[in-house]
JSON list of C-alpha atoms and ligand atoms in Angstrom, two decimals:
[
{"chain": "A", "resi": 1, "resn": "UNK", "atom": "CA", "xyz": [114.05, 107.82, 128.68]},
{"chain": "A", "resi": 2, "resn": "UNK", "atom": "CA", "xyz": [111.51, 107.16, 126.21]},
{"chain": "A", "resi": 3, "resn": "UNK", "atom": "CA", "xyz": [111.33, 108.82, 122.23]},
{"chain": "A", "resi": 4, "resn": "UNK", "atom": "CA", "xyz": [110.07, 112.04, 122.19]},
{"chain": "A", "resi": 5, "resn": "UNK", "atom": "CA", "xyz": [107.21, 112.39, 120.74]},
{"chain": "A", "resi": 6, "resn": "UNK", "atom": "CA", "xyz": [106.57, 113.84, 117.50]},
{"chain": "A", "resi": 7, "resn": "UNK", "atom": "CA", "xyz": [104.34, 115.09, 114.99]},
{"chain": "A", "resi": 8, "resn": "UNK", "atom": "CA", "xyz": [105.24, 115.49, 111.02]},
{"chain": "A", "resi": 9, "resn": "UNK", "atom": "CA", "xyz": [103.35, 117.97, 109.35]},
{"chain": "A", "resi": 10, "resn": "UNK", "atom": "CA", "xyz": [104.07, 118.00, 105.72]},
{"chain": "A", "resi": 11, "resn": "UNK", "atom": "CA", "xyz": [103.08, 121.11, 103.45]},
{"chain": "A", "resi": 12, "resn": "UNK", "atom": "CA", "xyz": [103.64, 121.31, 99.74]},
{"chain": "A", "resi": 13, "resn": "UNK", "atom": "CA", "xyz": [106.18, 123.97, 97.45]},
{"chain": "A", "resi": 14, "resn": "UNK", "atom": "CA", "xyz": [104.01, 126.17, 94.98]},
{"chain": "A", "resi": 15, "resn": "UNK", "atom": "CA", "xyz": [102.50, 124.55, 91.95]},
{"chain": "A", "resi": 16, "resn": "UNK", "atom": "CA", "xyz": [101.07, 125.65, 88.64]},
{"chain": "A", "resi": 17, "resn": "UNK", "atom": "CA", "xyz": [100.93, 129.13, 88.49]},
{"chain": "A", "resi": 18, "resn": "UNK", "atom": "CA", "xyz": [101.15, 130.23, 92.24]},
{"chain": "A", "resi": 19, "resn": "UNK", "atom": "CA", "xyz": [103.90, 131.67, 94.00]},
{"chain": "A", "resi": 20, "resn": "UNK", "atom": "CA", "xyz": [102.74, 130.43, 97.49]},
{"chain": "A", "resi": 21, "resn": "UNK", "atom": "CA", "xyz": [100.86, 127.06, 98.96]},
{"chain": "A", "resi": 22, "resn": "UNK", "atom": "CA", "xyz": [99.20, 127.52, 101.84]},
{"chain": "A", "resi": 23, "resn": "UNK", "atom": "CA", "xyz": [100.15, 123.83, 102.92]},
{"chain": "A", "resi": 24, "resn": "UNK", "atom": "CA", "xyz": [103.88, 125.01, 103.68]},
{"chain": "A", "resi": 25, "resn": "UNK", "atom": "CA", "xyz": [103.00, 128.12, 105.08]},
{"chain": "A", "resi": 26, "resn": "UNK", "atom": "CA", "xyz": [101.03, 126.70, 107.59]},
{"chain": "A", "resi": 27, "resn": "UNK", "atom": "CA", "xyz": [103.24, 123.64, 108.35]},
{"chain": "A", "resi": 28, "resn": "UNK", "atom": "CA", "xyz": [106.43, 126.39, 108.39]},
{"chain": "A", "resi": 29, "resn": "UNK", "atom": "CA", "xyz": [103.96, 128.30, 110.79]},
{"chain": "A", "resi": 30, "resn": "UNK", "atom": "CA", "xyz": [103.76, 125.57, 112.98]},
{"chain": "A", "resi": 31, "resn": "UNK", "atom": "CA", "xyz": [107.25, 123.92, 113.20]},
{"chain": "A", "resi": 32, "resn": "UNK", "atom": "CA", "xyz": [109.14, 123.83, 116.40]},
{"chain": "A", "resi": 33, "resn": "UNK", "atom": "CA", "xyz": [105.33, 124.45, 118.30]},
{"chain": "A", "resi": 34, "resn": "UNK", "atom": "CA", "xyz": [104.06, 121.87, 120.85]},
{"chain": "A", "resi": 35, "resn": "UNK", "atom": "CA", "xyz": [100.80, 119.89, 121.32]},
{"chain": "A", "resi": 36, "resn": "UNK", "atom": "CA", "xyz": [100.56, 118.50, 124.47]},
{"chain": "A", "resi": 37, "resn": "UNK", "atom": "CA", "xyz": [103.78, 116.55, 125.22]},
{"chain": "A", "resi": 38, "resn": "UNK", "atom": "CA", "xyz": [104.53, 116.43, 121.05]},
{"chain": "A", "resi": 39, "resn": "UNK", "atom": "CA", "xyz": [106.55, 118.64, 118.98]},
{"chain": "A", "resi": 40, "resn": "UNK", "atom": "CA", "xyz": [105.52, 119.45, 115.39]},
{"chain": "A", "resi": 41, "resn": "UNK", "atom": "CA", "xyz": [108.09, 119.14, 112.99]},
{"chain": "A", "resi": 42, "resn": "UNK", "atom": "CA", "xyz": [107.34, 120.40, 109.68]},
{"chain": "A", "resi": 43, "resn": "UNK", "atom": "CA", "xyz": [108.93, 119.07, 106.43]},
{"chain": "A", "resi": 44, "resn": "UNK", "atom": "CA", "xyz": [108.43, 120.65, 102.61]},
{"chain": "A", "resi": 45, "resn": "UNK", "atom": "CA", "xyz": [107.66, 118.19, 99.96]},
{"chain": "A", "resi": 46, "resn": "UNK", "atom": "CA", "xyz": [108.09, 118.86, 95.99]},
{"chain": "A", "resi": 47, "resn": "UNK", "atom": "CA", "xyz": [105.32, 118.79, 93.95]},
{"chain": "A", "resi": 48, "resn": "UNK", "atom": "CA", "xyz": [106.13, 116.28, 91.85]},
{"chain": "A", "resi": 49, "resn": "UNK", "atom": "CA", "xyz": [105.18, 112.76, 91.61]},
{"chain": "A", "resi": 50, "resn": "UNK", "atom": "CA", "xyz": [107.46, 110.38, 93.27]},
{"chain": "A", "resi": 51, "resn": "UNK", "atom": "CA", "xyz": [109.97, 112.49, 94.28]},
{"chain": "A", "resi": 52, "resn": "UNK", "atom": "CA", "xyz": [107.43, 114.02, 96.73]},
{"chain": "A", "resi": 53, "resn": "UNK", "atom": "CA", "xyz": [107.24, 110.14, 97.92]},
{"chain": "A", "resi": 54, "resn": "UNK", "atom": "CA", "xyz": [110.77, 110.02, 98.46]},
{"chain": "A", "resi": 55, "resn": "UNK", "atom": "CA", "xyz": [110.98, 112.88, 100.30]},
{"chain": "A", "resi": 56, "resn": "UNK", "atom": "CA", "xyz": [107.97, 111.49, 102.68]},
{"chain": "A", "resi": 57, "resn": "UNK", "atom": "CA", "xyz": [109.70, 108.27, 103.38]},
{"chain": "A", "resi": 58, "resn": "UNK", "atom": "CA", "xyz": [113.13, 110.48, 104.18]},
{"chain": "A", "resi": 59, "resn": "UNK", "atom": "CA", "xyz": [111.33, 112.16, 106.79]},
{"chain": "A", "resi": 60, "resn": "UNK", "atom": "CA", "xyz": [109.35, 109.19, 108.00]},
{"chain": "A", "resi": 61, "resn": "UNK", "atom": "CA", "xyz": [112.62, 107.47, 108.92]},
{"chain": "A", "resi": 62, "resn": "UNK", "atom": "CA", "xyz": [114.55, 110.87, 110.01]},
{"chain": "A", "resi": 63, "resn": "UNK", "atom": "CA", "xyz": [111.39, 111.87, 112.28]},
{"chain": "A", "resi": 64, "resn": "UNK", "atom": "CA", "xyz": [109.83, 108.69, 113.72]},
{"chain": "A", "resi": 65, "resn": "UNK", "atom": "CA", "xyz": [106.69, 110.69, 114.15]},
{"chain": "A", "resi": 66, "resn": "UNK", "atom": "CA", "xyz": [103.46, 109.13, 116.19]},
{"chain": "A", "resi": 67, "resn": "UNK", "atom": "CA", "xyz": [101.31, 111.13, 114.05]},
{"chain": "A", "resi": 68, "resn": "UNK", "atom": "CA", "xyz": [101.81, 112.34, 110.67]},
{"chain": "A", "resi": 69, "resn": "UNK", "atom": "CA", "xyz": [99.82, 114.99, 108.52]},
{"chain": "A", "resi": 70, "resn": "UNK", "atom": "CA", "xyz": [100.06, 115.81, 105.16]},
{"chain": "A", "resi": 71, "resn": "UNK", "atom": "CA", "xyz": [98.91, 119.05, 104.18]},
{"chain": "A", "resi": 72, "resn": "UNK", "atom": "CA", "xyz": [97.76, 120.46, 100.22]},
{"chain": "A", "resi": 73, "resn": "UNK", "atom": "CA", "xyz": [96.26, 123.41, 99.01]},
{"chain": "A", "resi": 74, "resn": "UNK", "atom": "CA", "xyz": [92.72, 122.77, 97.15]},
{"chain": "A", "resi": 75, "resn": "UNK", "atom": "CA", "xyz": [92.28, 126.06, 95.64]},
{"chain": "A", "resi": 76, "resn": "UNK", "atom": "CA", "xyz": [88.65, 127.01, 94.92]},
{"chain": "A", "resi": 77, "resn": "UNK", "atom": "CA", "xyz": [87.16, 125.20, 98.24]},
{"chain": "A", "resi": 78, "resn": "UNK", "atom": "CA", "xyz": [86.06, 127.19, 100.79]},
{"chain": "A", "resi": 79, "resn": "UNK", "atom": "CA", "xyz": [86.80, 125.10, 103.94]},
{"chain": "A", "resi": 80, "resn": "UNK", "atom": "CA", "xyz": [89.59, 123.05, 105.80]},
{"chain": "A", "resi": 81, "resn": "UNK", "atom": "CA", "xyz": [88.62, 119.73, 104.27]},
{"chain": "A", "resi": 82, "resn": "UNK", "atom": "CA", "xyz": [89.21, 116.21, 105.93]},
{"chain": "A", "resi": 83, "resn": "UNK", "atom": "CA", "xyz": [90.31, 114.14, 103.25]},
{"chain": "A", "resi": 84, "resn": "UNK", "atom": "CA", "xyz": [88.74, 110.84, 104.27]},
{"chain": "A", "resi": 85, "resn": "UNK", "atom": "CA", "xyz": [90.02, 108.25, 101.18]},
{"chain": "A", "resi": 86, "resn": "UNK", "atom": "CA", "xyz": [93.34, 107.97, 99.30]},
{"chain": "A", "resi": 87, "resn": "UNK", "atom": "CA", "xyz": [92.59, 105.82, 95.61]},
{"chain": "A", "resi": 88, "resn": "UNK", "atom": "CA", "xyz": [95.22, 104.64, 94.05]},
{"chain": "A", "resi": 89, "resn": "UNK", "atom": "CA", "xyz": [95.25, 106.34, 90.90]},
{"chain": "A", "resi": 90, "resn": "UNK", "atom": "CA", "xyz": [97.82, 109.45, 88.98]},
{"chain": "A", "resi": 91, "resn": "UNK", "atom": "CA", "xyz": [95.58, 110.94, 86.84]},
{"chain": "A", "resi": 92, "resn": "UNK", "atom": "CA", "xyz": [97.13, 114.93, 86.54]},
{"chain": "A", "resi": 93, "resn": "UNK", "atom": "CA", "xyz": [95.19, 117.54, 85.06]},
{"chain": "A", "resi": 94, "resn": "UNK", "atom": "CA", "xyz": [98.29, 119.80, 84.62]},
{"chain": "A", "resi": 95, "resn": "UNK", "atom": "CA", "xyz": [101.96, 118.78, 84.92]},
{"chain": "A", "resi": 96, "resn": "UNK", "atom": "CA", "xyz": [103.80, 118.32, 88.26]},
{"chain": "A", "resi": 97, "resn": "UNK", "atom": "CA", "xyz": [107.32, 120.69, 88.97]},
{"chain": "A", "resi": 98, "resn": "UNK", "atom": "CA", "xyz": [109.19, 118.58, 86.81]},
{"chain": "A", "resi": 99, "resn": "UNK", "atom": "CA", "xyz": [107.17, 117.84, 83.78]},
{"chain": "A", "resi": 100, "resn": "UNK", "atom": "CA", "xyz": [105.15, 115.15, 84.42]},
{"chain": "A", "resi": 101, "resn": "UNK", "atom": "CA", "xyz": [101.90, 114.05, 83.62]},
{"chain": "A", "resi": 102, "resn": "UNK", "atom": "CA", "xyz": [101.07, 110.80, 84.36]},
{"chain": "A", "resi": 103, "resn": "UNK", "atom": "CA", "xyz": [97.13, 109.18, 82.93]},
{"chain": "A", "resi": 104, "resn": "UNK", "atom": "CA", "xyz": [96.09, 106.76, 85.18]},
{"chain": "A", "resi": 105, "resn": "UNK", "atom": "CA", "xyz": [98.80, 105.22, 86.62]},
{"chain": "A", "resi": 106, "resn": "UNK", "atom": "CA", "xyz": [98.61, 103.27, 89.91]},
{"chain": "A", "resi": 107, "resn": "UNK", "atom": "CA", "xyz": [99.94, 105.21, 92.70]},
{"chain": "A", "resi": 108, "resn": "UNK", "atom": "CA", "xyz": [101.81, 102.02, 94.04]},
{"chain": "A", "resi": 109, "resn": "UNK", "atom": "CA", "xyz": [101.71, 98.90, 91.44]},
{"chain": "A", "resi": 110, "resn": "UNK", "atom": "CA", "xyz": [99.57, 96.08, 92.53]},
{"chain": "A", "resi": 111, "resn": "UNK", "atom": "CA", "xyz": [98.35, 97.80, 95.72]},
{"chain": "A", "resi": 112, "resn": "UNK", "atom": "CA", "xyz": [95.01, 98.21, 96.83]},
{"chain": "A", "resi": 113, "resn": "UNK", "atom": "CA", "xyz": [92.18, 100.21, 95.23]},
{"chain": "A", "resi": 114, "resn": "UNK", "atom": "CA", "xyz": [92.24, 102.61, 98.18]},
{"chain": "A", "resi": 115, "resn": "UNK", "atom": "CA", "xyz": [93.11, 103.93, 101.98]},
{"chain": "A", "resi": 116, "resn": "UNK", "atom": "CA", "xyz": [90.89, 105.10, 104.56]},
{"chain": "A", "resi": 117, "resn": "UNK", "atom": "CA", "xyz": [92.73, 108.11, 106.92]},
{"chain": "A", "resi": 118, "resn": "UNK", "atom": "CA", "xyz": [93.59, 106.80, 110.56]},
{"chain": "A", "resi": 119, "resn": "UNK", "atom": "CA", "xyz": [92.21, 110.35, 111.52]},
{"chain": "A", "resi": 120, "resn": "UNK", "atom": "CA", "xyz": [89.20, 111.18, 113.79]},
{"chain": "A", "resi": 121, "resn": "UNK", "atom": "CA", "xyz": [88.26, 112.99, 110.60]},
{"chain": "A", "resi": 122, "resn": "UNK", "atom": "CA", "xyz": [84.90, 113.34, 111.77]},
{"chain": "A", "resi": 123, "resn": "UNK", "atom": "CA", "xyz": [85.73, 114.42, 115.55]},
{"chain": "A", "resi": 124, "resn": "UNK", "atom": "CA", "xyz": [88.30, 117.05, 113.51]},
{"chain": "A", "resi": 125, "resn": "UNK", "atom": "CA", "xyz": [85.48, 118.46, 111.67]},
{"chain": "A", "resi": 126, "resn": "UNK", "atom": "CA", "xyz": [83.46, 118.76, 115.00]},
{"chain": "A", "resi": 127, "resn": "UNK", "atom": "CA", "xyz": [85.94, 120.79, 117.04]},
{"chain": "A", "resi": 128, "resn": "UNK", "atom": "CA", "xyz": [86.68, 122.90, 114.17]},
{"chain": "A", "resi": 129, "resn": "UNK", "atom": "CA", "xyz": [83.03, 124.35, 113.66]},
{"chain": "A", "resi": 130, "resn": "UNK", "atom": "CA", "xyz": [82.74, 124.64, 117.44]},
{"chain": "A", "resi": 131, "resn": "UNK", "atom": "CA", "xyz": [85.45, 126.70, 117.45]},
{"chain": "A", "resi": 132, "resn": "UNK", "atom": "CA", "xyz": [84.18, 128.82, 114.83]},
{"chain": "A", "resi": 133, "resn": "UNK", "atom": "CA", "xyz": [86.17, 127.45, 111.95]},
{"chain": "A", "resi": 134, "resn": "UNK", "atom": "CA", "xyz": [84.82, 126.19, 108.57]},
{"chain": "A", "resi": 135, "resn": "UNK", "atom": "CA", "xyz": [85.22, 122.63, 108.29]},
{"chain": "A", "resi": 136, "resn": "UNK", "atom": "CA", "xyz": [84.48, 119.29, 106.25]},
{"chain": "A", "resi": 137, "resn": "UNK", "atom": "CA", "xyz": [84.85, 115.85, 105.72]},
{"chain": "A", "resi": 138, "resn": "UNK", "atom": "CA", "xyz": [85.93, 115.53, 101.83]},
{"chain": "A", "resi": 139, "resn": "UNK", "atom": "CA", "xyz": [85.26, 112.20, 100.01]},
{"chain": "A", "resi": 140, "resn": "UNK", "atom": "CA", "xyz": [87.81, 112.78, 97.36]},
{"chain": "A", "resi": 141, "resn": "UNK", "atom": "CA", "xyz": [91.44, 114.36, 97.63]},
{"chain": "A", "resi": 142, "resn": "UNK", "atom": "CA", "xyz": [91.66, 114.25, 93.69]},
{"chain": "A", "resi": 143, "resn": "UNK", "atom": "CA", "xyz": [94.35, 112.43, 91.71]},
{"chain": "A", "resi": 144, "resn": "UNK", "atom": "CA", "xyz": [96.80, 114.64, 91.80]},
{"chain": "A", "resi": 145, "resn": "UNK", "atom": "CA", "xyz": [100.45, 115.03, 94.03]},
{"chain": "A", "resi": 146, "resn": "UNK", "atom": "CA", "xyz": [98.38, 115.26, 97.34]},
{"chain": "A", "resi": 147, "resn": "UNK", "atom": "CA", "xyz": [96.76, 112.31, 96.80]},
{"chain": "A", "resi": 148, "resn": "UNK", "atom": "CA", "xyz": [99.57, 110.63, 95.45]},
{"chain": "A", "resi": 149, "resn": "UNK", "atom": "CA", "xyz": [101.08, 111.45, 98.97]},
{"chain": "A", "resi": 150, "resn": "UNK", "atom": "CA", "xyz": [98.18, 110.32, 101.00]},
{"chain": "A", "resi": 151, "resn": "UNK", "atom": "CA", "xyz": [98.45, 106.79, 99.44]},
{"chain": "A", "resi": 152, "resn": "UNK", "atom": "CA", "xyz": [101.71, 106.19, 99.92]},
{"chain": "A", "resi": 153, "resn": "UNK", "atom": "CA", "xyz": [101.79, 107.65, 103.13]},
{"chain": "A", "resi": 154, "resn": "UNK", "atom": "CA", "xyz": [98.63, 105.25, 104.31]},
{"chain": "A", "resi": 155, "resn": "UNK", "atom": "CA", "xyz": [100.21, 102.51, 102.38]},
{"chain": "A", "resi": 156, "resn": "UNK", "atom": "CA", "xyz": [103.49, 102.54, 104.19]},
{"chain": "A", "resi": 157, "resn": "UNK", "atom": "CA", "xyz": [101.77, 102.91, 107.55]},
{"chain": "A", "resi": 158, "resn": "UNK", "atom": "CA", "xyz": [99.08, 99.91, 106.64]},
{"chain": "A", "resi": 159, "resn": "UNK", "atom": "CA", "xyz": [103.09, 97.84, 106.82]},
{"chain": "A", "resi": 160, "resn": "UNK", "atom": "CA", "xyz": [103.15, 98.54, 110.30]},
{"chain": "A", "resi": 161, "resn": "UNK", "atom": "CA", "xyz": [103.03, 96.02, 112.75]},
{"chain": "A", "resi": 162, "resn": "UNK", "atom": "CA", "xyz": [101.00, 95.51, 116.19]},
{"chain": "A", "resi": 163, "resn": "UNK", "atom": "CA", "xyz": [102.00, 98.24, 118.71]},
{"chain": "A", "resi": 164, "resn": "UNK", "atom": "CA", "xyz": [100.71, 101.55, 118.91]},
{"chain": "A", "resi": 165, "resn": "UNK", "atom": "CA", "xyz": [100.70, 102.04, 114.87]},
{"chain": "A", "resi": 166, "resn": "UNK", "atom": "CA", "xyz": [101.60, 105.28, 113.40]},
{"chain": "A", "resi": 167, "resn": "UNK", "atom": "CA", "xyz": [98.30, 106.88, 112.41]},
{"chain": "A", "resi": 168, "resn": "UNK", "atom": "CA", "xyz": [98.56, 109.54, 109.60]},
{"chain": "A", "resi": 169, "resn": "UNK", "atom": "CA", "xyz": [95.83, 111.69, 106.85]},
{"chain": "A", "resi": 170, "resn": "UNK", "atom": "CA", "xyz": [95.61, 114.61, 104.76]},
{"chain": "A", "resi": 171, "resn": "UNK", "atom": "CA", "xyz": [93.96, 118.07, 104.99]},
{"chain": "A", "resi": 172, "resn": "UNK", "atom": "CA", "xyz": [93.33, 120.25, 102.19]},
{"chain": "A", "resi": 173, "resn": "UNK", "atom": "CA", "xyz": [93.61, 123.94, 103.01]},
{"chain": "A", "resi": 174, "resn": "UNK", "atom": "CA", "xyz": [92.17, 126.77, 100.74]},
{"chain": "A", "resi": 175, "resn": "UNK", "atom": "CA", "xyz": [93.59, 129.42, 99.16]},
{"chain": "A", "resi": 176, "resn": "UNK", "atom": "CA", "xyz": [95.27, 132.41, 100.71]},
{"chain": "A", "resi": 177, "resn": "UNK", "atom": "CA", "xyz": [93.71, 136.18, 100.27]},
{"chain": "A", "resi": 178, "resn": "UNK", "atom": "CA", "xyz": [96.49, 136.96, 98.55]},
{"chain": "A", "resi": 179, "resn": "UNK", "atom": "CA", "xyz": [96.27, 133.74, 96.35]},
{"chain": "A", "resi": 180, "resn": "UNK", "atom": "CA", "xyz": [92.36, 134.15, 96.16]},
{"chain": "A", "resi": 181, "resn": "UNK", "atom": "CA", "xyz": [92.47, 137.76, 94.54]},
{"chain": "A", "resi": 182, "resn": "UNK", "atom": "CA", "xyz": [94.13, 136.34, 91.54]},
{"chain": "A", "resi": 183, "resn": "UNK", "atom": "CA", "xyz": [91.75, 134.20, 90.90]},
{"chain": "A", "resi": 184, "resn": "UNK", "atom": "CA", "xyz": [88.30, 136.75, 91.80]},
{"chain": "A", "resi": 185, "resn": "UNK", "atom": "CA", "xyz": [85.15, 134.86, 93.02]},
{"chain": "A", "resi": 186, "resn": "UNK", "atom": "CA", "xyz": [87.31, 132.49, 94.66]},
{"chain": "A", "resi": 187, "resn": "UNK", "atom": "CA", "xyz": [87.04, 132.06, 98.36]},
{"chain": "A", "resi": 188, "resn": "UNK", "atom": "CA", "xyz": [90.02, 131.93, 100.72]},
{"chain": "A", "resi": 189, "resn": "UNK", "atom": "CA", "xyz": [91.25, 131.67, 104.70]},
{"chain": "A", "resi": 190, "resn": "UNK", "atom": "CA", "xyz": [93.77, 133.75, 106.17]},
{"chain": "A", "resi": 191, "resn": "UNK", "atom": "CA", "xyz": [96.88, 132.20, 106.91]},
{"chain": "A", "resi": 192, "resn": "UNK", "atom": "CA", "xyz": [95.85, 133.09, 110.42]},
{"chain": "A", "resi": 193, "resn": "UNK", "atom": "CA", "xyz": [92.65, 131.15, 110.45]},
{"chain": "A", "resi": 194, "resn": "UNK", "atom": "CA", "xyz": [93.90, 128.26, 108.64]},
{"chain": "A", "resi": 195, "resn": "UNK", "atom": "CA", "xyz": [97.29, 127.90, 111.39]},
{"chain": "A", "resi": 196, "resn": "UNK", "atom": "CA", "xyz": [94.10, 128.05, 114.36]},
{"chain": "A", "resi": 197, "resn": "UNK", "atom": "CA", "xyz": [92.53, 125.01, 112.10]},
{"chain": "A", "resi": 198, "resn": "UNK", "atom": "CA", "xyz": [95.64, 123.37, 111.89]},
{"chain": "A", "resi": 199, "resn": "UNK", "atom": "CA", "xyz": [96.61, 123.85, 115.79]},
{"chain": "A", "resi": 200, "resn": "UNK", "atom": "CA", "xyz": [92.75, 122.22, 116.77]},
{"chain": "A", "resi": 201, "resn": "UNK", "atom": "CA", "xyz": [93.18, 119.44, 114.11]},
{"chain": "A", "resi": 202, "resn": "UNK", "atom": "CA", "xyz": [96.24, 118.69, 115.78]},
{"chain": "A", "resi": 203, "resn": "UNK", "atom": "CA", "xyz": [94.97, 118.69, 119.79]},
{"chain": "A", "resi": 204, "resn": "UNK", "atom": "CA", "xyz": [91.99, 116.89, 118.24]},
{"chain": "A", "resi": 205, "resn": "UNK", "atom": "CA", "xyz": [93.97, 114.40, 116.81]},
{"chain": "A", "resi": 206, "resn": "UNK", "atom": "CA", "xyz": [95.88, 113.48, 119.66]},
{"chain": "A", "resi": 207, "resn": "UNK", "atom": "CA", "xyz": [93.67, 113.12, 121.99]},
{"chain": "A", "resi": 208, "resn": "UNK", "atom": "CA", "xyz": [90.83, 111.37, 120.22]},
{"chain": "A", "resi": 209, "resn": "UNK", "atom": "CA", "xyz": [91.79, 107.80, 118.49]},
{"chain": "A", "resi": 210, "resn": "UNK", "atom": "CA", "xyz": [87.91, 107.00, 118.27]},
{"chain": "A", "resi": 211, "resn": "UNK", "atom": "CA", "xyz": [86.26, 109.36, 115.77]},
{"chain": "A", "resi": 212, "resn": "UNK", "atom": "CA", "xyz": [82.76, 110.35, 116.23]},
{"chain": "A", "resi": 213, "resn": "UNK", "atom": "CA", "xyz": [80.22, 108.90, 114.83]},
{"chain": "A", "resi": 214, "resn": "UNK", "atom": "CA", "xyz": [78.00, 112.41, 113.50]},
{"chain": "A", "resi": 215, "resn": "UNK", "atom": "CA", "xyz": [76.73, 111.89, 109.58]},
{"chain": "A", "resi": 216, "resn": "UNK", "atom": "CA", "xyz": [79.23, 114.05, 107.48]},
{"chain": "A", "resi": 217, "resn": "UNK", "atom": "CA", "xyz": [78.32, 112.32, 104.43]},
{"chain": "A", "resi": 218, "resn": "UNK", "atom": "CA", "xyz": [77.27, 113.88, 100.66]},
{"chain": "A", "resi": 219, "resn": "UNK", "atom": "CA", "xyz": [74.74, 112.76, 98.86]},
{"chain": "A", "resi": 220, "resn": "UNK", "atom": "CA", "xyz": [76.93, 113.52, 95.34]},
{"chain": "B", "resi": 301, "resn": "LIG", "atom": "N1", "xyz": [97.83, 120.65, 96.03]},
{"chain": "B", "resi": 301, "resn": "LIG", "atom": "C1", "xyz": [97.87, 119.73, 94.91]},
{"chain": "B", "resi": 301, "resn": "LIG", "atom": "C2", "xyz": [99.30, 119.22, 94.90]},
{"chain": "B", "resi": 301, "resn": "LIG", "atom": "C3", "xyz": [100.07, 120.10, 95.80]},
{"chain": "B", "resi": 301, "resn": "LIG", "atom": "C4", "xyz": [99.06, 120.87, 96.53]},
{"chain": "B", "resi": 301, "resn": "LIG", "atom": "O1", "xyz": [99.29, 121.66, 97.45]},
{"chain": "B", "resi": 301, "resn": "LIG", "atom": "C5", "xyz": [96.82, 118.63, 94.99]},
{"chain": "B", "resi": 301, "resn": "LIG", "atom": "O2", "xyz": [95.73, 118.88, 95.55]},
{"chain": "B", "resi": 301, "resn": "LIG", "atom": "O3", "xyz": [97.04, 117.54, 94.46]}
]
């Protein structure tokens, strides 16, 4: 019998001053659900730099996923954004859960400048407007915990060898209503609309390993 196939969907514990992260409420949303023949299985990482590495690489071995998506809240955007590059650089604005505050630091010593996603970011953005779902590609996932994630989670799938590699990216979510009101003038997706992103992204992502070639570019 062959490995089942699976699908790790990471989502990340509340940070700063919030109470909830969308990122773990979706990816809680979604755990135990199917796409096509896969199972999502969702896993909670800390925000905190390293740690939340650790805890990645735990659930890379535990999971042996074929796909794996990391999920983060960007509050203050107004869309489910496609996080297209990971840079290799810590640079927090605030401090993490424990404390830390790292000024650029490299997210992985000696490694390279930066990661592209193995997403069909582009094809993901596509399928989510046509379904009637705010979407973009995003050029920058910050240099903060997520990105700090998406590195190392591109960097340890860049070690893999020939087969049918592991492919893996990040999505940034917005804020929740509830998160949103806190903050007024901010915009937000309901939980509801941002688990119906997440279930396309998914579909999309499994069946399409060529991305589209549509301009989703910025001029700044
Ligand atoms: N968002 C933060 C870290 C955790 C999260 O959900 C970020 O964008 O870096």
């Amino acid at each position: 019998m062959s490995a089942p196939l699976r699908i790790l969907l990471t989502g990340f514990e509340p940070f700063e001053r919030d109470t909830l992260n969308p990122s773990w409420e979706v990816a809680r949303t979604l755990d135990g659900s199917r796409c096509g023949a896969a199972t999502v299985q969702a896993v909670q990482l800390p925000c905190v730099f390293g740690l939340a590495v650790e805890h990645l690489h735990q659930a890379l071995r535990q999971w042996q996923p074929q796909l794996v998506l990391a999920l983060g809240l960007a509050g203050g955007r107004s869309e489910v954004t496609l996080e297209r590059v990971a840079i290799n650089v810590d640079d927090a604005r605030v401090a993490d859960n424990r404390g830390q505050q790292p000024i650029d630091m490299p997210v992985v010593q000696g490694g390279p400048g930066a990661y592209f996603s193995t997403l069909p970011i582009k094809a993901i953005v596509h399928d989510l407007r046509a379904a009637g779902l705010p979407a973009a590609v995003s050029n920058s996932a910050g240099t903060f915990v997520c990105n700090h994630v998406f590195y190392a989670l591109m960097h340890q799938l860049a070690k893999q060898v020939a087969g049918s590699p592991i492919r893996g990216g990040f999505i940034h979510l917005p804020y929740l209503p509830e998160q949103a009101a806190r903050y007024p003038g901010a915009p937000s997706m309901a939980l509801a609309t941002q688990v119906q992103a997440l279930q396309q992204a998914l579909q999309t992502a499994m069946a399409s390993r060529v991305d589209l070639r549509e301009s989703a570019g910025q001029l700044h």
